Coordinates of C-alpha atoms and ligand atoms in Angstrom, one line a residue:
X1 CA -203.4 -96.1 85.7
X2 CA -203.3 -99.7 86.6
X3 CA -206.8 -101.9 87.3
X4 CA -208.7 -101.3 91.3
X5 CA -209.5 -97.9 92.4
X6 CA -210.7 -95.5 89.8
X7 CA -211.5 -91.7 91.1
X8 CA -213.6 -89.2 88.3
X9 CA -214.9 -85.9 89.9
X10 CA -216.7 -83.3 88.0
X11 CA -216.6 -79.5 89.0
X12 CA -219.3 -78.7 92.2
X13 CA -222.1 -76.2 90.0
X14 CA -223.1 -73.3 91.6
X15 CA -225.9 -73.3 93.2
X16 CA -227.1 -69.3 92.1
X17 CA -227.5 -70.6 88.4
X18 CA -230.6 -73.2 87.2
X19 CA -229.2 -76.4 85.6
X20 CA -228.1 -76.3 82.2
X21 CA -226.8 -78.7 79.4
X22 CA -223.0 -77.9 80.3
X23 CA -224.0 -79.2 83.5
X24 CA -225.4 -82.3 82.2
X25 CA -222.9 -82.8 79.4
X26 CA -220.0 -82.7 81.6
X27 CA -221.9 -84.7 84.5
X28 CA -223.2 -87.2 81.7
X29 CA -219.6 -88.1 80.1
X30 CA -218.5 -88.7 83.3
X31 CA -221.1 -91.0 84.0
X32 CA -219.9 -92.8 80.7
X33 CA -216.5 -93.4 81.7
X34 CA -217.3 -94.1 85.4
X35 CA -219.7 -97.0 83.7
X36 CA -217.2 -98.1 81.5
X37 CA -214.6 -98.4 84.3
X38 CA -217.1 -100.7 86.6
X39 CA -218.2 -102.6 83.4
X40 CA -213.9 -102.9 83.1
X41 CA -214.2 -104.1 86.9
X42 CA -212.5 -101.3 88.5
X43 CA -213.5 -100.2 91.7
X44 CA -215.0 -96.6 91.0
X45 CA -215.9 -93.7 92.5
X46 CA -217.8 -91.0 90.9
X47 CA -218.4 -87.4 92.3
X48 CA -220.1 -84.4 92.0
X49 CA -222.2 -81.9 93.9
X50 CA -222.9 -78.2 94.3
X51 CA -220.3 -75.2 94.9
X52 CA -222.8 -73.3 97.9
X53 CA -221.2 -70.1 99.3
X54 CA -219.2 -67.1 97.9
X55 CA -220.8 -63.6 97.7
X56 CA -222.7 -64.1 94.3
X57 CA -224.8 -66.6 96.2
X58 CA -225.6 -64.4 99.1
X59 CA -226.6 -62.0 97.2
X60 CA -229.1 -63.8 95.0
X61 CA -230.2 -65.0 98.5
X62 CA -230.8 -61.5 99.3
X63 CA -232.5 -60.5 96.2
X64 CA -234.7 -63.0 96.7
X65 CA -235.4 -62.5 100.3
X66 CA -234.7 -65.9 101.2
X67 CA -231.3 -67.0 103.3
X68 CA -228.3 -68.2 101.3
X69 CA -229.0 -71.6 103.1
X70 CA -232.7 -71.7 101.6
X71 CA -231.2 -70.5 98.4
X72 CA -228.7 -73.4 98.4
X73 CA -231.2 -76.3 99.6
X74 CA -233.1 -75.3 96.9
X75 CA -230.9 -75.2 93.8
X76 CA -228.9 -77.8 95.0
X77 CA -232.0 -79.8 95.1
X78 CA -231.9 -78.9 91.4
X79 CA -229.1 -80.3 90.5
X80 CA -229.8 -83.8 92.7
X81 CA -232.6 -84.1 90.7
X82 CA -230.0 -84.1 87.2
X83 CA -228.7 -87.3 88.4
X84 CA -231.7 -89.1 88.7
X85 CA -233.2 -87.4 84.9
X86 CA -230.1 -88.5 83.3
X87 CA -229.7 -91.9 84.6
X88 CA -226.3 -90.6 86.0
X89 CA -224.7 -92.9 88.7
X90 CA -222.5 -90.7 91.2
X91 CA -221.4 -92.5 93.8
X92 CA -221.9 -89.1 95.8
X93 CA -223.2 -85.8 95.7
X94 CA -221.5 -83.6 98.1
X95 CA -222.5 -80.2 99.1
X96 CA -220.0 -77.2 100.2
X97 CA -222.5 -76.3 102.8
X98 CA -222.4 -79.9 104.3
X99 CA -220.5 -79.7 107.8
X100 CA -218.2 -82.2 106.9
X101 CA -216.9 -80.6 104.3
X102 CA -216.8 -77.6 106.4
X103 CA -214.9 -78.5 108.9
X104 CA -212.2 -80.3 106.8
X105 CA -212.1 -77.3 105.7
X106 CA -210.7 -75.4 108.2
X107 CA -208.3 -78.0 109.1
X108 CA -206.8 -78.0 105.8
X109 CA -206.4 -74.1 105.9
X110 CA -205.2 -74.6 109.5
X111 CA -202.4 -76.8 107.6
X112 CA -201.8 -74.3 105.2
X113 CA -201.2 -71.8 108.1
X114 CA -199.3 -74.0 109.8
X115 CA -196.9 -74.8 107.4
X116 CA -196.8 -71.0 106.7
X117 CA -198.4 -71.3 103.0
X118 CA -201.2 -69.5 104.1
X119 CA -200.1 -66.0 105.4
X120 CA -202.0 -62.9 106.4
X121 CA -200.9 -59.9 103.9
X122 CA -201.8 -56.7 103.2
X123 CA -203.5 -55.8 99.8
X124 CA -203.0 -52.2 99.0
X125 CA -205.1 -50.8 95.6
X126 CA -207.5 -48.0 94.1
X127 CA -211.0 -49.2 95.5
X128 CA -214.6 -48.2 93.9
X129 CA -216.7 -48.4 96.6
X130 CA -220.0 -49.0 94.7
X131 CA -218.6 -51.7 92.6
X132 CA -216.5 -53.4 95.6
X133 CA -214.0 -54.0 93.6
X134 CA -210.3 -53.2 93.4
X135 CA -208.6 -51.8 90.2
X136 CA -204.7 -52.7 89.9
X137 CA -202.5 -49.0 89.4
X138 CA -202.3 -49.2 85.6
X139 CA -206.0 -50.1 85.5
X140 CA -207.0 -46.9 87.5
X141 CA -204.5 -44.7 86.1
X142 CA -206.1 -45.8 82.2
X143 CA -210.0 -44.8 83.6
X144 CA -208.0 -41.7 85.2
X145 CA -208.9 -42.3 89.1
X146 CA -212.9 -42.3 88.7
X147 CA -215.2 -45.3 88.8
X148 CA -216.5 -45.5 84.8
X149 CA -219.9 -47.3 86.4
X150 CA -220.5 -44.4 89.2
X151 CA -218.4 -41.2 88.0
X152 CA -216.9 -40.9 91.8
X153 CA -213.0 -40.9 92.1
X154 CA -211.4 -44.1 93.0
X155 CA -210.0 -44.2 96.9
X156 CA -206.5 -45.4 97.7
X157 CA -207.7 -48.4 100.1
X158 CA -205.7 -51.2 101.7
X159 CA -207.3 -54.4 103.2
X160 CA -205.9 -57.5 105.0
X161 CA -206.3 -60.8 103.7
X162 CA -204.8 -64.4 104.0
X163 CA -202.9 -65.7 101.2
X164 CA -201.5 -68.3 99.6
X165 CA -198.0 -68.7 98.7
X166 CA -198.4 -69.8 95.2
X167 CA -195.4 -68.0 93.7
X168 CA -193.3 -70.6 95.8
X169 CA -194.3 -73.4 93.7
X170 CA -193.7 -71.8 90.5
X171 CA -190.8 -74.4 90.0
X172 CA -192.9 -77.2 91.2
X173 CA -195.4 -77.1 89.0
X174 CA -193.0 -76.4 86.1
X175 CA -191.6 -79.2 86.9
X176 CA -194.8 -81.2 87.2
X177 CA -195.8 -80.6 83.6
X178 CA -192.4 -81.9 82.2
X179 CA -192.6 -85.0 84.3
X180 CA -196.4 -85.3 83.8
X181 CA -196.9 -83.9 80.7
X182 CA -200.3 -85.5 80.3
X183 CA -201.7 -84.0 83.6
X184 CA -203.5 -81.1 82.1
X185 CA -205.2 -82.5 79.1
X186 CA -206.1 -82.0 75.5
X187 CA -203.2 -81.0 74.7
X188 CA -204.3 -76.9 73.7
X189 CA -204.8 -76.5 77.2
X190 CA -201.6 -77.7 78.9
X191 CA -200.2 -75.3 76.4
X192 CA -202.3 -72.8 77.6
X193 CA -201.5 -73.2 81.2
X194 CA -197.4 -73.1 80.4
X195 CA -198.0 -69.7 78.5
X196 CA -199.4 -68.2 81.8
X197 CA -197.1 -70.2 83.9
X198 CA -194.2 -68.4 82.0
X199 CA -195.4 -64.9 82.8
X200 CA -194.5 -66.0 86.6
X201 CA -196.9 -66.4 89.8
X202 CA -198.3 -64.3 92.5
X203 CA -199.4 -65.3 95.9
X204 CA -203.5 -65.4 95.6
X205 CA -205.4 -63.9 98.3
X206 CA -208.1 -66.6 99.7
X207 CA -210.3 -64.9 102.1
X208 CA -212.5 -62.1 101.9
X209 CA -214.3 -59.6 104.4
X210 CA -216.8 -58.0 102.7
X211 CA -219.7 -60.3 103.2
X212 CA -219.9 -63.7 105.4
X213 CA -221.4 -66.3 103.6
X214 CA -218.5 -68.8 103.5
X215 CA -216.6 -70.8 106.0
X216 CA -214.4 -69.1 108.6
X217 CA -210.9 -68.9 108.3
X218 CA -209.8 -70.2 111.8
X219 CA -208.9 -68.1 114.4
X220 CA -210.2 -65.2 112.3
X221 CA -213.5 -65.5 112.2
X222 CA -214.3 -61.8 110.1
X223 CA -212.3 -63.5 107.4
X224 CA -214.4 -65.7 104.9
X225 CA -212.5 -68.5 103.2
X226 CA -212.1 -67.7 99.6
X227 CA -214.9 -69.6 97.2
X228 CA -212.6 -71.0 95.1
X229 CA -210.2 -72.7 98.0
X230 CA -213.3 -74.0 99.5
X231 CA -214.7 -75.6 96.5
X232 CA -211.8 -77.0 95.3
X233 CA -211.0 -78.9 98.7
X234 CA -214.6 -80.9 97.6
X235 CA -212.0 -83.4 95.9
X236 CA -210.7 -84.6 98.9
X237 CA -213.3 -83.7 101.9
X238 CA -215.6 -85.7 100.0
X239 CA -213.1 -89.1 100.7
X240 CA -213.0 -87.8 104.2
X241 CA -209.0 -87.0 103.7
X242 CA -208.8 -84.1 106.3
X243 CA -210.7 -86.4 108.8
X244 CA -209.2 -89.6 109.1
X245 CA -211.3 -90.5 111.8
X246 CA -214.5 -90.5 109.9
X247 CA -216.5 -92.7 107.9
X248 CA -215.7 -91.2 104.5
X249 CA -212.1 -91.8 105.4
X250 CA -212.5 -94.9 106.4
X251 CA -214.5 -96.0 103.1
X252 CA -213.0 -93.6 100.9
X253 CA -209.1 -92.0 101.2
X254 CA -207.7 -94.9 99.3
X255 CA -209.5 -93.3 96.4
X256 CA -207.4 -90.4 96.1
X257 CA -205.6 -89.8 93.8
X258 CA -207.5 -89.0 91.6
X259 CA -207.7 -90.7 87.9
X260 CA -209.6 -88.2 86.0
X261 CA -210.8 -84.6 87.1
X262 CA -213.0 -83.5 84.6
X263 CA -213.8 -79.4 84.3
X264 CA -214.7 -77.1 81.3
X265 CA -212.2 -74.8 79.6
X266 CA -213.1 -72.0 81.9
X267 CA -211.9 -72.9 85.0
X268 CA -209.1 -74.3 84.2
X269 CA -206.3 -72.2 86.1
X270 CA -208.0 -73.0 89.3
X271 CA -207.5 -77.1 88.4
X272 CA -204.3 -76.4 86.3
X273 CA -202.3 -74.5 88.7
X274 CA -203.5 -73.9 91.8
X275 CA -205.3 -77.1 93.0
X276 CA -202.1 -79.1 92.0
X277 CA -200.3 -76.4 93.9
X278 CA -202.9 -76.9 97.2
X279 CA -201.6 -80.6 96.9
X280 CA -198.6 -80.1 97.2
X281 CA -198.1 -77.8 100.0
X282 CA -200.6 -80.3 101.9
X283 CA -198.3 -83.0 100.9
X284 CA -200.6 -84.6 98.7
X285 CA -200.2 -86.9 95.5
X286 CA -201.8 -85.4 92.5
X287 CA -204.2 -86.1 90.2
X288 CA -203.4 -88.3 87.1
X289 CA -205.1 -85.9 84.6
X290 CA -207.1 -83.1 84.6
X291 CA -209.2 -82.7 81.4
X292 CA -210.9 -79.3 80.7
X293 CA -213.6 -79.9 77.5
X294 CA -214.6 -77.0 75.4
X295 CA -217.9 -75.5 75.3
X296 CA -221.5 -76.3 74.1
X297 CA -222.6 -73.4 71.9
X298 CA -226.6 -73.7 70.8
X299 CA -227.5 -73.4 67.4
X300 CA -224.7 -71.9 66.5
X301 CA -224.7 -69.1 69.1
X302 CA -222.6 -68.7 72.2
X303 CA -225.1 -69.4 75.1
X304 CA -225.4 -66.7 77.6
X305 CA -227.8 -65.2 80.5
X306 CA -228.3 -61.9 79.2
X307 CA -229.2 -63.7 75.3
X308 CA -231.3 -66.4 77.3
X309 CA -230.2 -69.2 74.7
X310 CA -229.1 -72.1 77.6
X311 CA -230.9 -75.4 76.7
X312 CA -232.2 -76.1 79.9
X313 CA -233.9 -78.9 81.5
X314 CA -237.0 -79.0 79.9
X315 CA -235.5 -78.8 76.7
X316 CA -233.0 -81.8 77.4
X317 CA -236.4 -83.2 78.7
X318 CA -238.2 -82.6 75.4
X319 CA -235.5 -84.8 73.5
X320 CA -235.6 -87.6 75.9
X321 CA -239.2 -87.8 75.5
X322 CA -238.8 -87.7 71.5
X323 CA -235.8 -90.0 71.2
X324 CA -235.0 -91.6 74.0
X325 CA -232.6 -91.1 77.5
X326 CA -229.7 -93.4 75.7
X327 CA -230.2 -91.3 72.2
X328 CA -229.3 -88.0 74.0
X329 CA -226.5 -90.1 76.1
X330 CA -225.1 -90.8 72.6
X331 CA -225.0 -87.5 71.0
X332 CA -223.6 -85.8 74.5
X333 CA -220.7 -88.3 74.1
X334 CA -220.2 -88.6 70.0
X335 CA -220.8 -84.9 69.4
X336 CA -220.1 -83.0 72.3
X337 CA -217.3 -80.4 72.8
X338 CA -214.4 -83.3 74.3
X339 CA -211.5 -82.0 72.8
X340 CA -209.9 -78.3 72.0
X341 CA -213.0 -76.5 69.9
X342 CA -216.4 -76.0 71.0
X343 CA -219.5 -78.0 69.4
X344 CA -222.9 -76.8 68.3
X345 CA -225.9 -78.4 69.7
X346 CA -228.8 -78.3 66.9
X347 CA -231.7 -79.5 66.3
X348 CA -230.7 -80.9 62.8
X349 CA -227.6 -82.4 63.9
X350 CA -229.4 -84.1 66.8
X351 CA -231.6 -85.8 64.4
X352 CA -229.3 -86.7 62.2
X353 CA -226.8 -88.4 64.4
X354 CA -230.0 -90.5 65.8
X355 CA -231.4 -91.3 62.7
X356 CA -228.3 -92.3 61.0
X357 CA -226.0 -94.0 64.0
X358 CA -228.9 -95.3 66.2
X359 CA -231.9 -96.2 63.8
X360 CA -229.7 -96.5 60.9
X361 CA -226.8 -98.5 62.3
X362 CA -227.0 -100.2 65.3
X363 CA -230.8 -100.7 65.4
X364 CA -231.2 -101.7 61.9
X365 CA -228.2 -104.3 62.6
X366 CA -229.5 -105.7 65.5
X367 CA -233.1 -106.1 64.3
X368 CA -232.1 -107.6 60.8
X369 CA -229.8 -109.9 62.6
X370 CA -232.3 -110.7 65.2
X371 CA -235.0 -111.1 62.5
X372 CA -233.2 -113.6 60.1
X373 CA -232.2 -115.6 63.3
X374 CA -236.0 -115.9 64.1
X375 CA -236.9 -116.9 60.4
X376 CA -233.7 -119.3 59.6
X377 CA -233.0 -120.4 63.1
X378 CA -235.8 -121.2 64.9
X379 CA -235.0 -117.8 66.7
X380 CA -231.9 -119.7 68.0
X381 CA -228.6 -118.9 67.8
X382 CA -227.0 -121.0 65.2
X383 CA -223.8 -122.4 65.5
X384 CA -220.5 -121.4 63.9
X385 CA -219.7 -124.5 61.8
X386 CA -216.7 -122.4 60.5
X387 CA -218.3 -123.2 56.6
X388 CA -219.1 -119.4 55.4
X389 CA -216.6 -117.3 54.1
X390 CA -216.0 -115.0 56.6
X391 CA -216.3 -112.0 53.4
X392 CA -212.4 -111.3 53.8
X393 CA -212.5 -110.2 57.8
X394 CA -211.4 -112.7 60.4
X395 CA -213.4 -111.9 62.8
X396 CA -212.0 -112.7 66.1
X397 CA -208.6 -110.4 65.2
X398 CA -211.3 -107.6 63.8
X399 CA -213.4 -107.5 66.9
X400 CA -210.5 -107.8 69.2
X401 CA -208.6 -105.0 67.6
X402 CA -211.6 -102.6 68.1
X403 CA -212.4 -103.7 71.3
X404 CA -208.5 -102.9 72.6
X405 CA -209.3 -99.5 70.1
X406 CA -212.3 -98.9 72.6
X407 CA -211.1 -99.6 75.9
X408 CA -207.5 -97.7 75.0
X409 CA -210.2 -94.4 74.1
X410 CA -212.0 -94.8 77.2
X411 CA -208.2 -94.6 79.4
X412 CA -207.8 -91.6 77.3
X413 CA -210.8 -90.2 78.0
X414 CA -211.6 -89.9 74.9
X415 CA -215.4 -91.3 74.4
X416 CA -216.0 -90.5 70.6
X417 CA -213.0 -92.0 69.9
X418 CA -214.4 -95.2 71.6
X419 CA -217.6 -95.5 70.8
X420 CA -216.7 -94.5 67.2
X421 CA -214.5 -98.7 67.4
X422 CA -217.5 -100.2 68.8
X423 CA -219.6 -98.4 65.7
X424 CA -216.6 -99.6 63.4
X425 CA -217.5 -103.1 64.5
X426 CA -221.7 -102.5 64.0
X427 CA -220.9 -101.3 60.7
X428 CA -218.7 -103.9 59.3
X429 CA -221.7 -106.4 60.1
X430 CA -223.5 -104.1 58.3
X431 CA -221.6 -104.3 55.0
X432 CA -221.4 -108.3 55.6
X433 CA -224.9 -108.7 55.6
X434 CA -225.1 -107.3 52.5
X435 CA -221.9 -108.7 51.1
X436 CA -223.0 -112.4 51.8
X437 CA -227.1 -111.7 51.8
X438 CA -227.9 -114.2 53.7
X439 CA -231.5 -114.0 52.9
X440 CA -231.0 -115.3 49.2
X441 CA -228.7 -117.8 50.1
X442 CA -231.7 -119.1 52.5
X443 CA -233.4 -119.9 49.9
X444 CA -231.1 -122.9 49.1
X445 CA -231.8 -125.1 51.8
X446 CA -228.3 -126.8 51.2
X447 CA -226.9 -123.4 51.9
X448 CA -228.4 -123.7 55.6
X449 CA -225.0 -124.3 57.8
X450 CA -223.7 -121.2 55.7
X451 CA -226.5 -118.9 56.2
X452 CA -226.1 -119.9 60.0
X453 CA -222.5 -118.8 60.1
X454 CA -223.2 -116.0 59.0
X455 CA -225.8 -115.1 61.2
X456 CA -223.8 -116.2 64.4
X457 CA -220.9 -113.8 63.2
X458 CA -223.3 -111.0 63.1
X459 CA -225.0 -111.7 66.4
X460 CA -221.8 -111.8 67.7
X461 CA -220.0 -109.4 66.6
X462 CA -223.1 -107.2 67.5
X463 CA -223.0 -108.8 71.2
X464 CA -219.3 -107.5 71.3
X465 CA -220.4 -104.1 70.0
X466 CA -223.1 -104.0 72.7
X467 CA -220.8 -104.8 75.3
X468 CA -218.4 -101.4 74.3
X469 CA -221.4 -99.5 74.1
X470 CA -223.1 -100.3 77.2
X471 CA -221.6 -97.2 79.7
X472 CA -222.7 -94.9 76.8
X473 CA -226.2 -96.5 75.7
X474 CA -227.2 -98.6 79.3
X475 CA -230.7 -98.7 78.7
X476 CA -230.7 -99.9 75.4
X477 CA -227.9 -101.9 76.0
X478 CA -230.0 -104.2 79.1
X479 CA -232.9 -104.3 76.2
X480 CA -230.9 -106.3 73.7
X481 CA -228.9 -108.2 76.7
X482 CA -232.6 -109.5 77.5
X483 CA -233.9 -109.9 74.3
X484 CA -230.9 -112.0 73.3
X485 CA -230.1 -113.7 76.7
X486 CA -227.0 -112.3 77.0
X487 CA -227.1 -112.2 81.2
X488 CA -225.6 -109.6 83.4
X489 CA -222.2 -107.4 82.9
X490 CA -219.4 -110.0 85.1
X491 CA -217.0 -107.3 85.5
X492 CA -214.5 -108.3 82.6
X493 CA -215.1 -106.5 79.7
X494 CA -212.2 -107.9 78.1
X495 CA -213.1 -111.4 78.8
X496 CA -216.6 -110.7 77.7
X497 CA -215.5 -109.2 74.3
X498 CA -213.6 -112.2 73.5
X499 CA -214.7 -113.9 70.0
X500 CA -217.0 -117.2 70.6
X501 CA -218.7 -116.1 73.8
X502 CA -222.0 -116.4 72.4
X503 CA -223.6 -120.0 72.8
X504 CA -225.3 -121.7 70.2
X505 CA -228.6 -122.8 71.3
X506 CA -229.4 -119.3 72.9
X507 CA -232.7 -117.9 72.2
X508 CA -232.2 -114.6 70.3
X509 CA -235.5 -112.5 70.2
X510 CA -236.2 -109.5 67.7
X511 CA -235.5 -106.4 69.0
X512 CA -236.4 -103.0 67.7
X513 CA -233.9 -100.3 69.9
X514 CA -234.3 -97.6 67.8
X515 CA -237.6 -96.2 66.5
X516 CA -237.5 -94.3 63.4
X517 CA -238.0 -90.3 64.7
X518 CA -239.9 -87.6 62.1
X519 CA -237.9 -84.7 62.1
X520 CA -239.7 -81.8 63.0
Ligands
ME8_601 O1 -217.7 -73.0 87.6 N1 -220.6 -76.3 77.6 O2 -219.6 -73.9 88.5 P1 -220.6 -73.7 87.3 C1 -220.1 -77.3 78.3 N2 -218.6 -73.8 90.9 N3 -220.0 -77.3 79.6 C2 -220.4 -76.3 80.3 C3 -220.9 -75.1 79.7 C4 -221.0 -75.2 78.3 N4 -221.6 -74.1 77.6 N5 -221.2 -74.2 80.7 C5 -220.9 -74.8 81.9 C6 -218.3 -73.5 88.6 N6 -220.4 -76.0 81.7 C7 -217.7 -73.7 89.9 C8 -216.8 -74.9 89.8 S1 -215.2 -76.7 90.9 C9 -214.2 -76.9 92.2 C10 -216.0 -75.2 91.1 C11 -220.0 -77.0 82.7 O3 -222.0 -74.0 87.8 C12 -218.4 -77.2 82.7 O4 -218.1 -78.4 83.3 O5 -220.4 -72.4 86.6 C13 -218.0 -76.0 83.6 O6 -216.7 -76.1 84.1 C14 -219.1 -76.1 84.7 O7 -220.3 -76.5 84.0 C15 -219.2 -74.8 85.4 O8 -220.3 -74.9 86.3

């Protein structure tokens, strides 16, 4: 990726479920890396939004006896209101239902037809009516011809539907994973997707007729398209690509491609295979990387309706209130399920990471660097006289190497990995605070250009630290920037990391970021 536009989507959630932390985790690490990009000076756009039709939908609609619209203004509503909890800054939220979206569409389908990748085909299977649900002939010969869930016999039943040609791009996307190999990423799931690539493709059908909520397939009006089809074509109705004489074109298209296309584990075929196959038979360029994390788990159990384990809302609420918006940020990003395994979202581990990264690290440096600036400075910033030893580090190649360790993560998409250099940095001031101890040597007024070095080395390596952690902790983050005058983000993280940015003379107040928690 080179520097200007920078596109990061998350999946649409469906609306038929109530928030829940995978929701917010993926949503939230998103939100990190969009930050990071604008603090980089990149021109960013961040989306997400809520997947509204499909049968499931209409059917908690029903159940519920309200419409599926009313069902979908509702939930959706839901999820709007994540953005604003979190502190998350999508640049859009769309909405399947919204009649842009719909009517794009339908013209992108209408390309598909056109172009004969969509094509109407007959399905031909053992059908259990109660279940509305076809069973392939090995599948019905192995429950011998009778529905296991009613006890009445299977019926031989055909239906027509529209498909899509995906077994004619078979070699395409082969191809596509040798000359992009980092397209599908970690690297467990690539692997994944060539194992099933390897067993060969079928044309998928994408339109149903069993129930209507959906958009129409054109011209065919009793055909429904597909979920799926329609919520993946979010990506690129939302930049206004299948309208180009509307304003989301006209503000958006250049987005696309785009950079990073964030999913979890479990949808991963539909991103893996047959969006990049969508793309291509619309002629489109593809998506730099798709990167599918692995799952939350709580407490060391897999979360699931029918065990009623999700941490919901008011849980995630509950830990904001106790520690803090940024502290839940942090641990989302430092300990959440990135790469290939899943991650356990506990109590203790919660506490622990606060207590000994936040409080422990970053706040305690910040404060005891503040504080020995206010009592040996004047609460100014003293200047670097170059007199201390500098405790074996030179500091400007230290800082710079972890801030090129951060900001290569961050491309990667791999946020632990960056925040982990920033913490590398916090720490090393850490141990040279203790090294030198400044606060015996201040008892030697002779020593007072030395003790001032030393101080401005750990204000500034902090201020550097700050900077990397500023899309992950933003709250925090604009507290110390105040407290110590540092002034607004300019858009050049790079620039602003450089060693000797910090002015002598600046008025560095005490900060206390991180109050000390009691664990429960
Ligand atoms: O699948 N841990 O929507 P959805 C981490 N509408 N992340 C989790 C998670 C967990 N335990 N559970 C869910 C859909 N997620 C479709 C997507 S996209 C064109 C259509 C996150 O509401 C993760 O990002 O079921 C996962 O992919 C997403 O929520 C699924 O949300």
């Amino acid at each position: 990726m080179g520097t200007s536009t920078r596109y990061i989507t998350t999946p649409i959630y469906y609306v038929n479920d109530r928030p829940h932390i995978g929701h917010v985790y993926t949503t939230t690490i998103c939100d990190a890396w969009a930050r990071f990009q604008r603090l980089s000076g990149h021109d960013v756009f961040f989306l997400t939004g809520t997947d509204e039709h499909g049968q499931k939908v209409e059917q908690s609609a029903e159940a519920r006896g309200v419409s599926p619209q009313e069902l979908a203004d509702e939930n959706s509503e839901e999820f709007r209101r994540i953005m604003g909890m979190f502190n998350l800054t999508n640049d859009e939220f769309i909405r399947t239902t919204d009649p842009r979206h719909e009517q794009q569409v339908q013209s992108l389908v209408k390309r598909l037809m056109d172009s004969g990748d969509v094509y109407l085909g007959t399905f031909e299977g053992w059908y259990d009516a109660g279940q509305e649900e076809y069973y392939t002939d090995t599948k019905a010969n192995e429950v011998e011809f009778v529905s296991p869930i009613s006890g009445k016999p299977l019926e031989r039943a055909s239906e027509q539907n529209y498909y899509f040609k995906l077994s004619a791009y078979e070699d395409r996307l082969r191809k596509m994973f040798d000359d992009h190999p980092g397209i599908v990423r970690p690297d467990a799931r690539r692997n994944e997707v060539l194992g099933r690539l390897r067993e060969g493709l079928q044309d998928v059908p994408i339109s149903r007729t069993n129930f209507a909520w959906g958009i129409g397939v054109p011209g065919a009006d009793e055909h429904v398209i597909y979920v799926w089809i329609d919520a993946l074509f979010n990506y690129i109705t939302a930049l206004g690509l299948a309208d180009s004489e509307s304003q989301w074109h006209a503000q958006r298209a250049g987005y696309w491609p785009a950079g990073m296309q964030v999913i979890g584990k479990e949808i991963l075929w539909f991103h893996a295979v047959i969006w990049p196959a969508l793309l291509m038979a619309l002629e489109l360029p593809l998506p730099s990387c798709i990167y599918a994390h692995s799952f939350w788990i709580s407490e060391g159990q897999k979360m699931s309706k029918s065990l009623g384990n999700f941490i919901d809302l008011e849980e995630l609420q509950g830990y904001m209130e106790k520690y803090g918006s940024d502290a839940l940020r942090y641990f989302l990003c430092t300990q959440g399920p990135l790469g290939a395994t899943d991650a356990d979202f506990s109590r203790s581990q919660f506490h622990e990471t606060y207590t000994t990264d936040l409080v422990n690290t970053v706040g305690n440096c910040a404060s005891r660097t503040s504080a020995m600036i206010g009592k040996y400075c004047d609460g100014l910033c003293p200047a670097d006289t170059g007199e201390c030893a500098d405790g074996g580090v030179d500091w400007s190649d230290f800082t710079s190497a972890q801030v090129e360790a951060a900001i290569d993560s961050m491309e990667r998409f791999d946020l632990s990995g960056s925040i982990a250099a920033a913490m590398t940095i916090v720490r090393r001031v850490d141990a040279f605070i203790n090294e030198t101890a400044p606060f015996k040597l201040a008892k030697d007024p002779e020593m007072a250009a030395q003790v001032g070095d030393i101080l401005y080395r750990c204000a500034e390596a902090i201020r550097i630290a700050s900077c990397l952690l500023e899309a992950t902790m933003p709250e925090k983050i604009l507290e110390l920037r105040d407290a110590w005058n540092l002034g607004a983000p300019t858009g050049d993280l790079r620039g602003e990391c450089q060693w000797g940015r910090l002015a002598a003379g600046t008025a560095i107040e005490k900060v206390a970021l991180f109050p000390r928690v009691e664990s429960e």
